Amino acid sequence: MPVSCIARNELRTPSRNTRLEHAIRTVLLSALLMVPALAAGADETKPPLRLCADPSNLPFSSDDPGKPGLYLEIGQAVAQKIGRTVSTNWYKSYFGKRTVRETLLSKQCDAMVGLPLIDDFMGPAVIFSKPIAHEGYALVGSKDRKLAGIDDLRGLRVAVQYQSTPQNLLALRDDIRKVTVLSPEEGMAALEQGKVDIAFIWAPVAGWLNKTSYGDKYQIVSTEGDGLLWATAIGFAKASGALRDEVDGVLPGLQGEIAALFAKYGVPNSAPVKFGEADRATTSSVGASEPV
């Protein structure tokens, strides 16, 4: 689900000028986000599709108009198809389910792209569109290394995120040396510095970093198994069934565009490698769509 669950405390109270600058920036960005839909002939009598999004959570979303992120671009494509403009409600996603309660369920926005499509997520309060993709964990390593299953990790140093499913999965494998990291960024850095041979980390962020920071140097192999991969969808409040059905009606025609957006942001969307079952982690470390 949206975010990392590592809350960060803001220690400074912004000045009046800072708040004003942020407000102006938000208004200008919202106007820019409306441009594609207006140019495509959006029905101005319809209200904007209000999207919940994190302003600094690439590859998923950001308040930079030049790279709005995977989820925001999917939301924009959906809005265009149903003849609406877009407005954005910014809220930090590292608060996990609290983010959903304080935005989507508090009627601050109409939809949240990229929520995990699982039965026990937020109970009946949230309803979902048809699946838009599958996201989870991936093995990251040099392109000449075989990564076809867990046995290919024997004798290797493997970076695993703290309290994640990969850490649980490898816990009983004494023939695999586990190196605990706190984030995908730390795992990728350890790989680049030669401290580990493989990083077993949150795939979307690994793919984005590989594309933007490491020159597509590494292979990203998606994994499948209990707690390793799940479908994601667009979430709506329970009362928004009509909007959900309208969105479902246009999603089949957007699959090609959605696949292209995954490639644009380096997020892996290929056939996964099957792993054995493991106890699912009870605490998320950084997955932007990870259930918590």
PDB file of N, CA and C in Angstrom, residues 180-283:
ATOM      1  N   THR A 180      21.311  -7.669   6.517  1.00  0.00           N
ATOM      2  CA  THR A 180      20.093  -6.889   6.729  1.00  0.00           C
ATOM      3  C   THR A 180      20.300  -5.422   6.356  1.00  0.00           C
ATOM      4  N   VAL A 181      19.359  -4.893   5.582  1.00  0.00           N
ATOM      5  CA  VAL A 181      19.355  -3.472   5.222  1.00  0.00           C
ATOM      6  C   VAL A 181      17.997  -2.895   5.588  1.00  0.00           C
ATOM      7  N   LEU A 182      17.914  -1.587   5.666  1.00  0.00           N
ATOM      8  CA  LEU A 182      16.672  -0.946   6.086  1.00  0.00           C
ATOM      9  C   LEU A 182      15.813  -0.452   4.940  1.00  0.00           C
ATOM     10  N   SER A 183      16.355  -0.443   3.730  1.00  0.00           N
ATOM     11  CA  SER A 183      15.603   0.101   2.603  1.00  0.00           C
ATOM     12  C   SER A 183      16.137  -0.455   1.300  1.00  0.00           C
ATOM     13  N   PRO A 184      15.350  -0.370   0.217  1.00  0.00           N
ATOM     14  CA  PRO A 184      15.864  -0.771  -1.091  1.00  0.00           C
ATOM     15  C   PRO A 184      17.085   0.046  -1.500  1.00  0.00           C
ATOM     16  N   GLU A 185      17.078   1.341  -1.138  1.00  0.00           N
ATOM     17  CA  GLU A 185      18.219   2.193  -1.466  1.00  0.00           C
ATOM     18  C   GLU A 185      19.502   1.656  -0.835  1.00  0.00           C
ATOM     19  N   GLU A 186      19.412   1.241   0.427  1.00  0.00           N
ATOM     20  CA  GLU A 186      20.582   0.693   1.112  1.00  0.00           C
ATOM     21  C   GLU A 186      21.001  -0.632   0.491  1.00  0.00           C
ATOM     22  N   GLY A 187      20.026  -1.441   0.096  1.00  0.00           N
ATOM     23  CA  GLY A 187      20.340  -2.717  -0.548  1.00  0.00           C
ATOM     24  C   GLY A 187      21.045  -2.531  -1.876  1.00  0.00           C
ATOM     25  N   MET A 188      20.567  -1.576  -2.681  1.00  0.00           N
ATOM     26  CA  MET A 188      21.206  -1.304  -3.969  1.00  0.00           C
ATOM     27  C   MET A 188      22.611  -0.750  -3.772  1.00  0.00           C
ATOM     28  N   ALA A 189      22.788   0.102  -2.773  1.00  0.00           N
ATOM     29  CA  ALA A 189      24.114   0.654  -2.497  1.00  0.00           C
ATOM     30  C   ALA A 189      25.083  -0.443  -2.064  1.00  0.00           C
ATOM     31  N   ALA A 190      24.613  -1.383  -1.243  1.00  0.00           N
ATOM     32  CA  ALA A 190      25.466  -2.491  -0.807  1.00  0.00           C
ATOM     33  C   ALA A 190      25.887  -3.349  -1.997  1.00  0.00           C
ATOM     34  N   LEU A 191      24.977  -3.552  -2.929  1.00  0.00           N
ATOM     35  CA  LEU A 191      25.286  -4.310  -4.138  1.00  0.00           C
ATOM     36  C   LEU A 191      26.325  -3.580  -4.974  1.00  0.00           C
ATOM     37  N   GLU A 192      26.143  -2.302  -5.157  1.00  0.00           N
ATOM     38  CA  GLU A 192      27.062  -1.497  -5.957  1.00  0.00           C
ATOM     39  C   GLU A 192      28.457  -1.433  -5.331  1.00  0.00           C
ATOM     40  N   GLN A 193      28.503  -1.427  -4.012  1.00  0.00           N
ATOM     41  CA  GLN A 193      29.780  -1.339  -3.301  1.00  0.00           C
ATOM     42  C   GLN A 193      30.461  -2.689  -3.114  1.00  0.00           C
ATOM     43  N   GLY A 194      29.843  -3.750  -3.603  1.00  0.00           N
ATOM     44  CA  GLY A 194      30.427  -5.079  -3.483  1.00  0.00           C
ATOM     45  C   GLY A 194      30.309  -5.708  -2.110  1.00  0.00           C
ATOM     46  N   LYS A 195      29.442  -5.157  -1.264  1.00  0.00           N
ATOM     47  CA  LYS A 195      29.246  -5.714   0.070  1.00  0.00           C
ATOM     48  C   LYS A 195      28.340  -6.933   0.054  1.00  0.00           C
ATOM     49  N   VAL A 196      27.519  -7.057  -0.992  1.00  0.00           N
ATOM     50  CA  VAL A 196      26.656  -8.227  -1.166  1.00  0.00           C
ATOM     51  C   VAL A 196      26.725  -8.653  -2.624  1.00  0.00           C
ATOM     52  N   ASP A 197      26.290  -9.892  -2.872  1.00  0.00           N
ATOM     53  CA  ASP A 197      26.261 -10.417  -4.235  1.00  0.00           C
ATOM     54  C   ASP A 197      24.895 -10.235  -4.885  1.00  0.00           C
ATOM     55  N   ILE A 198      23.861 -10.252  -4.039  1.00  0.00           N
ATOM     56  CA  ILE A 198      22.472 -10.145  -4.503  1.00  0.00           C
ATOM     57  C   ILE A 198      21.713  -9.250  -3.538  1.00  0.00           C
ATOM     58  N   ALA A 199      20.764  -8.506  -4.048  1.00  0.00           N
ATOM     59  CA  ALA A 199      19.833  -7.769  -3.187  1.00  0.00           C
ATOM     60  C   ALA A 199      18.445  -8.347  -3.412  1.00  0.00           C
ATOM     61  N   PHE A 200      17.773  -8.739  -2.341  1.00  0.00           N
ATOM     62  CA  PHE A 200      16.418  -9.305  -2.397  1.00  0.00           C
ATOM     63  C   PHE A 200      15.512  -8.258  -1.768  1.00  0.00           C
ATOM     64  N   ILE A 201      15.013  -7.332  -2.575  1.00  0.00           N
ATOM     65  CA  ILE A 201      14.411  -6.108  -2.059  1.00  0.00           C
ATOM     66  C   ILE A 201      13.136  -5.748  -2.824  1.00  0.00           C
ATOM     67  N   TRP A 202      12.502  -4.645  -2.407  1.00  0.00           N
ATOM     68  CA  TRP A 202      11.244  -4.171  -2.991  1.00  0.00           C
ATOM     69  C   TRP A 202      11.468  -3.806  -4.450  1.00  0.00           C
ATOM     70  N   ALA A 203      10.790  -4.532  -5.346  1.00  0.00           N
ATOM     71  CA  ALA A 203      11.088  -4.471  -6.778  1.00  0.00           C
ATOM     72  C   ALA A 203      10.871  -3.105  -7.434  1.00  0.00           C
ATOM     73  N   PRO A 204       9.761  -2.416  -7.188  1.00  0.00           N
ATOM     74  CA  PRO A 204       9.556  -1.140  -7.900  1.00  0.00           C
ATOM     75  C   PRO A 204      10.664  -0.125  -7.647  1.00  0.00           C
ATOM     76  N   VAL A 205      11.084  -0.002  -6.392  1.00  0.00           N
ATOM     77  CA  VAL A 205      12.136   0.962  -6.083  1.00  0.00           C
ATOM     78  C   VAL A 205      13.473   0.480  -6.643  1.00  0.00           C
ATOM     79  N   ALA A 206      13.730  -0.835  -6.570  1.00  0.00           N
ATOM     80  CA  ALA A 206      14.961  -1.374  -7.147  1.00  0.00           C
ATOM     81  C   ALA A 206      15.033  -1.083  -8.640  1.00  0.00           C
ATOM     82  N   GLY A 207      13.935  -1.284  -9.338  1.00  0.00           N
ATOM     83  CA  GLY A 207      13.912  -1.025 -10.776  1.00  0.00           C
ATOM     84  C   GLY A 207      14.112   0.441 -11.103  1.00  0.00           C
ATOM     85  N   TRP A 208      13.477   1.317 -10.327  1.00  0.00           N
ATOM     86  CA  TRP A 208      13.617   2.756 -10.540  1.00  0.00           C
ATOM     87  C   TRP A 208      15.068   3.194 -10.316  1.00  0.00           C
ATOM     88  N   LEU A 209      15.686   2.716  -9.232  1.00  0.00           N
ATOM     89  CA  LEU A 209      17.073   3.071  -8.952  1.00  0.00           C
ATOM     90  C   LEU A 209      18.006   2.507 -10.016  1.00  0.00           C
ATOM     91  N   ASN A 210      17.729   1.272 -10.455  1.00  0.00           N
ATOM     92  CA  ASN A 210      18.564   0.675 -11.495  1.00  0.00           C
ATOM     93  C   ASN A 210      18.521   1.515 -12.768  1.00  0.00           C
ATOM     94  N   LYS A 211      17.368   2.051 -13.076  1.00  0.00           N
ATOM     95  CA  LYS A 211      17.186   2.843 -14.303  1.00  0.00           C
ATOM     96  C   LYS A 211      17.782   4.237 -14.179  1.00  0.00           C
ATOM     97  N   THR A 212      17.597   4.865 -13.024  1.00  0.00           N
ATOM     98  CA  THR A 212      17.970   6.271 -12.889  1.00  0.00           C
ATOM     99  C   THR A 212      19.338   6.503 -12.262  1.00  0.00           C
ATOM    100  N   SER A 213      19.806   5.578 -11.434  1.00  0.00           N
ATOM    101  CA  SER A 213      21.065   5.781 -10.714  1.00  0.00           C
ATOM    102  C   SER A 213      22.190   4.841 -11.125  1.00  0.00           C
ATOM    103  N   TYR A 214      21.848   3.686 -11.704  1.00  0.00           N
ATOM    104  CA  TYR A 214      22.867   2.683 -11.984  1.00  0.00           C
ATOM    105  C   TYR A 214      22.958   2.303 -13.456  1.00  0.00           C
ATOM    106  N   GLY A 215      22.358   3.107 -14.322  1.00  0.00           N
ATOM    107  CA  GLY A 215      22.523   2.899 -15.753  1.00  0.00           C
ATOM    108  C   GLY A 215      22.053   1.552 -16.263  1.00  0.00           C
ATOM    109  N   ASP A 216      20.990   1.013 -15.655  1.00  0.00           N
ATOM    110  CA  ASP A 216      20.449  -0.296 -16.068  1.00  0.00           C
ATOM    111  C   ASP A 216      21.528  -1.380 -15.985  1.00  0.00           C
ATOM    112  N   LYS A 217      22.344  -1.285 -14.974  1.00  0.00           N
ATOM    113  CA  LYS A 217      23.491  -2.194 -14.807  1.00  0.00           C
ATOM    114  C   LYS A 217      23.083  -3.585 -14.361  1.00  0.00           C
ATOM    115  N   TYR A 218      21.977  -3.693 -13.637  1.00  0.00           N
ATOM    116  CA  TYR A 218      21.611  -4.952 -12.989  1.00  0.00           C
ATOM    117  C   TYR A 218      20.362  -5.569 -13.610  1.00  0.00           C
ATOM    118  N   GLN A 219      20.238  -6.868 -13.437  1.00  0.00           N
ATOM    119  CA  GLN A 219      18.991  -7.543 -13.790  1.00  0.00           C
ATOM    120  C   GLN A 219      18.072  -7.510 -12.583  1.00  0.00           C
ATOM    121  N   ILE A 220      16.787  -7.335 -12.837  1.00  0.00           N
ATOM    122  CA  ILE A 220      15.767  -7.304 -11.784  1.00  0.00           C
ATOM    123  C   ILE A 220      14.829  -8.476 -12.049  1.00  0.00           C
ATOM    124  N   VAL A 221      14.853  -9.479 -11.188  1.00  0.00           N
ATOM    125  CA  VAL A 221      14.055 -10.688 -11.386  1.00  0.00           C
ATOM    126  C   VAL A 221      12.934 -10.718 -10.354  1.00  0.00           C
ATOM    127  N   SER A 222      11.708 -10.526 -10.786  1.00  0.00           N
ATOM    128  CA  SER A 222      10.559 -10.572  -9.880  1.00  0.00           C
ATOM    129  C   SER A 222      10.392 -11.971  -9.305  1.00  0.00           C
ATOM    130  N   THR A 223       9.909 -12.027  -8.073  1.00  0.00           N
ATOM    131  CA  THR A 223       9.698 -13.320  -7.409  1.00  0.00           C
ATOM    132  C   THR A 223       8.225 -13.502  -7.067  1.00  0.00           C
ATOM    133  N   GLU A 224       7.834 -14.755  -6.962  1.00  0.00           N
ATOM    134  CA  GLU A 224       6.443 -15.097  -6.651  1.00  0.00           C
ATOM    135  C   GLU A 224       6.414 -16.122  -5.544  1.00  0.00           C
ATOM    136  N   GLY A 225       5.502 -15.938  -4.605  1.00  0.00           N
ATOM    137  CA  GLY A 225       5.350 -16.848  -3.480  1.00  0.00           C
ATOM    138  C   GLY A 225       4.543 -16.152  -2.403  1.00  0.00           C
ATOM    139  N   ASP A 226       4.281 -16.844  -1.305  1.00  0.00           N
ATOM    140  CA  ASP A 226       3.470 -16.289  -0.240  1.00  0.00           C
ATOM    141  C   ASP A 226       4.114 -15.021   0.315  1.00  0.00           C
ATOM    142  N   GLY A 227       3.430 -13.881   0.173  1.00  0.00           N
ATOM    143  CA  GLY A 227       3.937 -12.628   0.693  1.00  0.00           C
ATOM    144  C   GLY A 227       4.999 -11.971  -0.154  1.00  0.00           C
ATOM    145  N   LEU A 228       5.264 -12.487  -1.362  1.00  0.00           N
ATOM    146  CA  LEU A 228       6.299 -11.926  -2.223  1.00  0.00           C
ATOM    147  C   LEU A 228       5.730 -11.118  -3.394  1.00  0.00           C
ATOM    148  N   LEU A 229       4.513 -11.393  -3.789  1.00  0.00           N
ATOM    149  CA  LEU A 229       3.932 -10.743  -4.967  1.00  0.00           C
ATOM    150  C   LEU A 229       2.422 -10.671  -4.796  1.00  0.00           C
ATOM    151  N   TRP A 230       1.842  -9.548  -5.182  1.00  0.00           N
ATOM    152  CA  TRP A 230       0.383  -9.424  -5.112  1.00  0.00           C
ATOM    153  C   TRP A 230      -0.108  -8.453  -6.169  1.00  0.00           C
ATOM    154  N   ALA A 231      -1.387  -8.566  -6.463  1.00  0.00           N
ATOM    155  CA  ALA A 231      -1.996  -7.661  -7.437  1.00  0.00           C
ATOM    156  C   ALA A 231      -2.216  -6.297  -6.805  1.00  0.00           C
ATOM    157  N   THR A 232      -2.134  -5.258  -7.626  1.00  0.00           N
ATOM    158  CA  THR A 232      -2.461  -3.907  -7.174  1.00  0.00           C
ATOM    159  C   THR A 232      -3.609  -3.368  -8.027  1.00  0.00           C
ATOM    160  N   ALA A 233      -4.308  -2.405  -7.467  1.00  0.00           N
ATOM    161  CA  ALA A 233      -5.495  -1.873  -8.140  1.00  0.00           C
ATOM    162  C   ALA A 233      -5.693  -0.422  -7.731  1.00  0.00           C
ATOM    163  N   ILE A 234      -6.757   0.172  -8.226  1.00  0.00           N
ATOM    164  CA  ILE A 234      -7.152   1.515  -7.809  1.00  0.00           C
ATOM    165  C   ILE A 234      -8.204   1.371  -6.720  1.00  0.00           C
ATOM    166  N   GLY A 235      -7.985   2.031  -5.592  1.00  0.00           N
ATOM    167  CA  GLY A 235      -8.904   1.923  -4.472  1.00  0.00           C
ATOM    168  C   GLY A 235      -9.870   3.092  -4.402  1.00  0.00           C
ATOM    169  N   PHE A 236     -11.095   2.792  -3.942  1.00  0.00           N
ATOM    170  CA  PHE A 236     -12.150   3.805  -3.787  1.00  0.00           C
ATOM    171  C   PHE A 236     -12.838   3.579  -2.443  1.00  0.00           C
ATOM    172  N   ALA A 237     -13.445   4.612  -1.905  1.00  0.00           N
ATOM    173  CA  ALA A 237     -14.283   4.442  -0.728  1.00  0.00           C
ATOM    174  C   ALA A 237     -15.496   3.588  -1.104  1.00  0.00           C
ATOM    175  N   LYS A 238     -16.041   2.886  -0.128  1.00  0.00           N
ATOM    176  CA  LYS A 238     -17.134   1.941  -0.370  1.00  0.00           C
ATOM    177  C   LYS A 238     -18.318   2.590  -1.089  1.00  0.00           C
ATOM    178  N   ALA A 239     -18.571   3.863  -0.799  1.00  0.00           N
ATOM    179  CA  ALA A 239     -19.735   4.542  -1.385  1.00  0.00           C
ATOM    180  C   ALA A 239     -19.524   4.943  -2.846  1.00  0.00           C
ATOM    181  N   SER A 240     -18.320   4.733  -3.373  1.00  0.00           N
ATOM    182  CA  SER A 240     -18.003   5.192  -4.733  1.00  0.00           C
ATOM    183  C   SER A 240     -18.087   4.063  -5.753  1.00  0.00           C
ATOM    184  N   GLY A 241     -19.060   3.198  -5.589  1.00  0.00           N
ATOM    185  CA  GLY A 241     -19.195   2.063  -6.503  1.00  0.00           C
ATOM    186  C   GLY A 241     -19.416   2.469  -7.947  1.00  0.00           C
ATOM    187  N   ALA A 242     -20.181   3.535  -8.166  1.00  0.00           N
ATOM    188  CA  ALA A 242     -20.457   3.969  -9.539  1.00  0.00           C
ATOM    189  C   ALA A 242     -19.182   4.449 -10.230  1.00  0.00           C
ATOM    190  N   LEU A 243     -18.347   5.190  -9.504  1.00  0.00           N
ATOM    191  CA  LEU A 243     -17.080   5.646 -10.069  1.00  0.00           C
ATOM    192  C   LEU A 243     -16.166   4.464 -10.337  1.00  0.00           C
ATOM    193  N   ARG A 244     -16.111   3.515  -9.403  1.00  0.00           N
ATOM    194  CA  ARG A 244     -15.293   2.317  -9.605  1.00  0.00           C
ATOM    195  C   ARG A 244     -15.712   1.580 -10.865  1.00  0.00           C
ATOM    196  N   ASP A 245     -17.020   1.431 -11.069  1.00  0.00           N
ATOM    197  CA  ASP A 245     -17.508   0.725 -12.255  1.00  0.00           C
ATOM    198  C   ASP A 245     -17.161   1.484 -13.529  1.00  0.00           C
ATOM    199  N   GLU A 246     -17.198   2.821 -13.471  1.00  0.00           N
ATOM    200  CA  GLU A 246     -16.831   3.627 -14.635  1.00  0.00           C
ATOM    201  C   GLU A 246     -15.355   3.434 -14.969  1.00  0.00           C
ATOM    202  N   VAL A 247     -14.528   3.406 -13.955  1.00  0.00           N
ATOM    203  CA  VAL A 247     -13.093   3.186 -14.166  1.00  0.00           C
ATOM    204  C   VAL A 247     -12.836   1.781 -14.704  1.00  0.00           C
ATOM    205  N   ASP A 248     -13.515   0.792 -14.141  1.00  0.00           N
ATOM    206  CA  ASP A 248     -13.358  -0.580 -14.629  1.00  0.00           C
ATOM    207  C   ASP A 248     -13.688  -0.692 -16.112  1.00  0.00           C
ATOM    208  N   GLY A 249     -14.636   0.126 -16.557  1.00  0.00           N
ATOM    209  CA  GLY A 249     -15.034   0.072 -17.956  1.00  0.00           C
ATOM    210  C   GLY A 249     -13.956   0.536 -18.920  1.00  0.00           C
ATOM    211  N   VAL A 250     -13.017   1.380 -18.454  1.00  0.00           N
ATOM    212  CA  VAL A 250     -11.979   1.897 -19.358  1.00  0.00           C
ATOM    213  C   VAL A 250     -10.626   1.225 -19.158  1.00  0.00           C
ATOM    214  N   LEU A 251     -10.447   0.511 -18.058  1.00  0.00           N
ATOM    215  CA  LEU A 251      -9.137  -0.087 -17.786  1.00  0.00           C
ATOM    216  C   LEU A 251      -8.660  -1.070 -18.862  1.00  0.00           C
ATOM    217  N   PRO A 252      -9.526  -1.924 -19.409  1.00  0.00           N
ATOM    218  CA  PRO A 252      -9.019  -2.847 -20.444  1.00  0.00           C
ATOM    219  C   PRO A 252      -8.365  -2.130 -21.617  1.00  0.00           C
ATOM    220  N   GLY A 253      -8.873  -0.968 -21.984  1.00  0.00           N
ATOM    221  CA  GLY A 253      -8.298  -0.228 -23.096  1.00  0.00           C
ATOM    222  C   GLY A 253      -7.031   0.521 -22.741  1.00  0.00           C
ATOM    223  N   LEU A 254      -6.627   0.478 -21.467  1.00  0.00           N
ATOM    224  CA  LEU A 254      -5.433   1.199 -21.031  1.00  0.00           C
ATOM    225  C   LEU A 254      -4.261   0.275 -20.720  1.00  0.00           C
ATOM    226  N   GLN A 255      -4.426  -1.029 -20.934  1.00  0.00           N
ATOM    227  CA  GLN A 255      -3.376  -1.965 -20.516  1.00  0.00           C
ATOM    228  C   GLN A 255      -2.055  -1.704 -21.224  1.00  0.00           C
ATOM    229  N   GLY A 256      -2.103  -1.394 -22.505  1.00  0.00           N
ATOM    230  CA  GLY A 256      -0.865  -1.106 -23.230  1.00  0.00           C
ATOM    231  C   GLY A 256      -0.173   0.133 -22.694  1.00  0.00           C
ATOM    232  N   GLU A 257      -0.957   1.166 -22.404  1.00  0.00           N
ATOM    233  CA  GLU A 257      -0.396   2.402 -21.870  1.00  0.00           C
ATOM    234  C   GLU A 257       0.173   2.184 -20.471  1.00  0.00           C
ATOM    235  N   ILE A 258      -0.519   1.381 -19.657  1.00  0.00           N
ATOM    236  CA  ILE A 258      -0.033   1.092 -18.308  1.00  0.00           C
ATOM    237  C   ILE A 258       1.281   0.320 -18.366  1.00  0.00           C
ATOM    238  N   ALA A 259       1.368  -0.660 -19.254  1.00  0.00           N
ATOM    239  CA  ALA A 259       2.617  -1.425 -19.407  1.00  0.00           C
ATOM    240  C   ALA A 259       3.762  -0.516 -19.816  1.00  0.00           C
ATOM    241  N   ALA A 260       3.483   0.432 -20.701  1.00  0.00           N
ATOM    242  CA  ALA A 260       4.514   1.378 -21.140  1.00  0.00           C
ATOM    243  C   ALA A 260       4.969   2.273 -19.988  1.00  0.00           C
ATOM    244  N   LEU A 261       4.044   2.635 -19.101  1.00  0.00           N
ATOM    245  CA  LEU A 261       4.405   3.464 -17.956  1.00  0.00           C
ATOM    246  C   LEU A 261       5.280   2.693 -16.975  1.00  0.00           C
ATOM    247  N   PHE A 262       5.002   1.405 -16.776  1.00  0.00           N
ATOM    248  CA  PHE A 262       5.865   0.591 -15.918  1.00  0.00           C
ATOM    249  C   PHE A 262       7.283   0.580 -16.471  1.00  0.00           C
ATOM    250  N   ALA A 263       7.409   0.425 -17.786  1.00  0.00           N
ATOM    251  CA  ALA A 263       8.729   0.423 -18.413  1.00  0.00           C
ATOM    252  C   ALA A 263       9.391   1.791 -18.272  1.00  0.00           C
ATOM    253  N   LYS A 264       8.623   2.857 -18.420  1.00  0.00           N
ATOM    254  CA  LYS A 264       9.156   4.213 -18.323  1.00  0.00           C
ATOM    255  C   LYS A 264       9.819   4.458 -16.975  1.00  0.00           C
ATOM    256  N   TYR A 265       9.209   3.943 -15.909  1.00  0.00           N
ATOM    257  CA  TYR A 265       9.733   4.165 -14.567  1.00  0.00           C
ATOM    258  C   TYR A 265      10.605   3.009 -14.072  1.00  0.00           C
ATOM    259  N   GLY A 266      10.913   2.063 -14.950  1.00  0.00           N
ATOM    260  CA  GLY A 266      11.819   0.981 -14.591  1.00  0.00           C
ATOM    261  C   GLY A 266      11.233  -0.059 -13.667  1.00  0.00           C
ATOM    262  N   VAL A 267       9.923  -0.030 -13.456  1.00  0.00           N
ATOM    263  CA  VAL A 267       9.288  -0.970 -12.527  1.00  0.00           C
ATOM    264  C   VAL A 267       9.097  -2.318 -13.216  1.00  0.00           C
ATOM    265  N   PRO A 268       9.677  -3.386 -12.680  1.00  0.00           N
ATOM    266  CA  PRO A 268       9.572  -4.688 -13.353  1.00  0.00           C
ATOM    267  C   PRO A 268       8.136  -5.186 -13.402  1.00  0.00           C
ATOM    268  N   ASN A 269       7.768  -5.750 -14.520  1.00  0.00           N
ATOM    269  CA  ASN A 269       6.411  -6.260 -14.709  1.00  0.00           C
ATOM    270  C   ASN A 269       6.464  -7.541 -15.541  1.00  0.00           C
ATOM    271  N   SER A 270       7.569  -8.300 -15.358  1.00  0.00           N
ATOM    272  CA  SER A 270       7.776  -9.514 -16.147  1.00  0.00           C
ATOM    273  C   SER A 270       7.349 -10.750 -15.364  1.00  0.00           C
ATOM    274  N   ALA A 271       7.413 -11.911 -16.014  1.00  0.00           N
ATOM    275  CA  ALA A 271       7.039 -13.169 -15.360  1.00  0.00           C
ATOM    276  C   ALA A 271       7.949 -13.421 -14.157  1.00  0.00           C
ATOM    277  N   PRO A 272       7.384 -13.729 -12.990  1.00  0.00           N
ATOM    278  CA  PRO A 272       8.200 -13.890 -11.787  1.00  0.00           C
ATOM    279  C   PRO A 272       8.788 -15.289 -11.642  1.00  0.00           C
ATOM    280  N   VAL A 273       9.833 -15.392 -10.819  1.00  0.00           N
ATOM    281  CA  VAL A 273      10.433 -16.670 -10.432  1.00  0.00           C
ATOM    282  C   VAL A 273       9.689 -17.177  -9.203  1.00  0.00           C
ATOM    283  N   LYS A 274       9.324 -18.446  -9.205  1.00  0.00           N
ATOM    284  CA  LYS A 274       8.560 -19.027  -8.094  1.00  0.00           C
ATOM    285  C   LYS A 274       9.469 -19.386  -6.923  1.00  0.00           C
ATOM    286  N   PHE A 275       9.124 -18.909  -5.729  1.00  0.00           N
ATOM    287  CA  PHE A 275       9.844 -19.245  -4.508  1.00  0.00           C
ATOM    288  C   PHE A 275       8.920 -20.024  -3.584  1.00  0.00           C
ATOM    289  N   GLY A 276       9.499 -20.632  -2.568  1.00  0.00           N
ATOM    290  CA  GLY A 276       8.711 -21.376  -1.594  1.00  0.00           C
ATOM    291  C   GLY A 276       7.943 -20.443  -0.689  1.00  0.00           C
ATOM    292  N   GLU A 277       7.123 -21.031   0.171  1.00  0.00           N
ATOM    293  CA  GLU A 277       6.311 -20.228   1.077  1.00  0.00           C
ATOM    294  C   GLU A 277       7.134 -19.762   2.275  1.00  0.00           C
ATOM    295  N   ALA A 278       6.714 -18.660   2.848  1.00  0.00           N
ATOM    296  CA  ALA A 278       7.361 -18.124   4.039  1.00  0.00           C
ATOM    297  C   ALA A 278       6.323 -17.366   4.839  1.00  0.00           C
ATOM    298  N   ASP A 279       6.620 -17.142   6.126  1.00  0.00           N
ATOM    299  CA  ASP A 279       5.733 -16.306   6.921  1.00  0.00           C
ATOM    300  C   ASP A 279       5.806 -14.885   6.405  1.00  0.00           C
ATOM    301  N   ARG A 280       4.655 -14.310   6.110  1.00  0.00           N
ATOM    302  CA  ARG A 280       4.636 -12.929   5.626  1.00  0.00           C
ATOM    303  C   ARG A 280       5.053 -11.991   6.743  1.00  0.00           C
ATOM    304  N   ALA A 281       5.850 -11.009   6.382  1.00  0.00           N
ATOM    305  CA  ALA A 281       6.303 -10.033   7.375  1.00  0.00           C
ATOM    306  C   ALA A 281       5.109  -9.296   7.960  1.00  0.00           C
ATOM    307  N   THR A 282       5.192  -8.956   9.235  1.00  0.00           N
ATOM    308  CA  THR A 282       4.109  -8.226   9.877  1.00  0.00           C
ATOM    309  C   THR A 282       4.334  -6.726   9.819  1.00  0.00           C
ATOM    310  N   THR A 283       5.527  -6.309   9.454  1.00  0.00           N
ATOM    311  CA  THR A 283       5.834  -4.883   9.361  1.00  0.00           C
ATOM    312  C   THR A 283       6.462  -4.578   8.025  1.00  0.00           C
TER     313      THR A 283
END
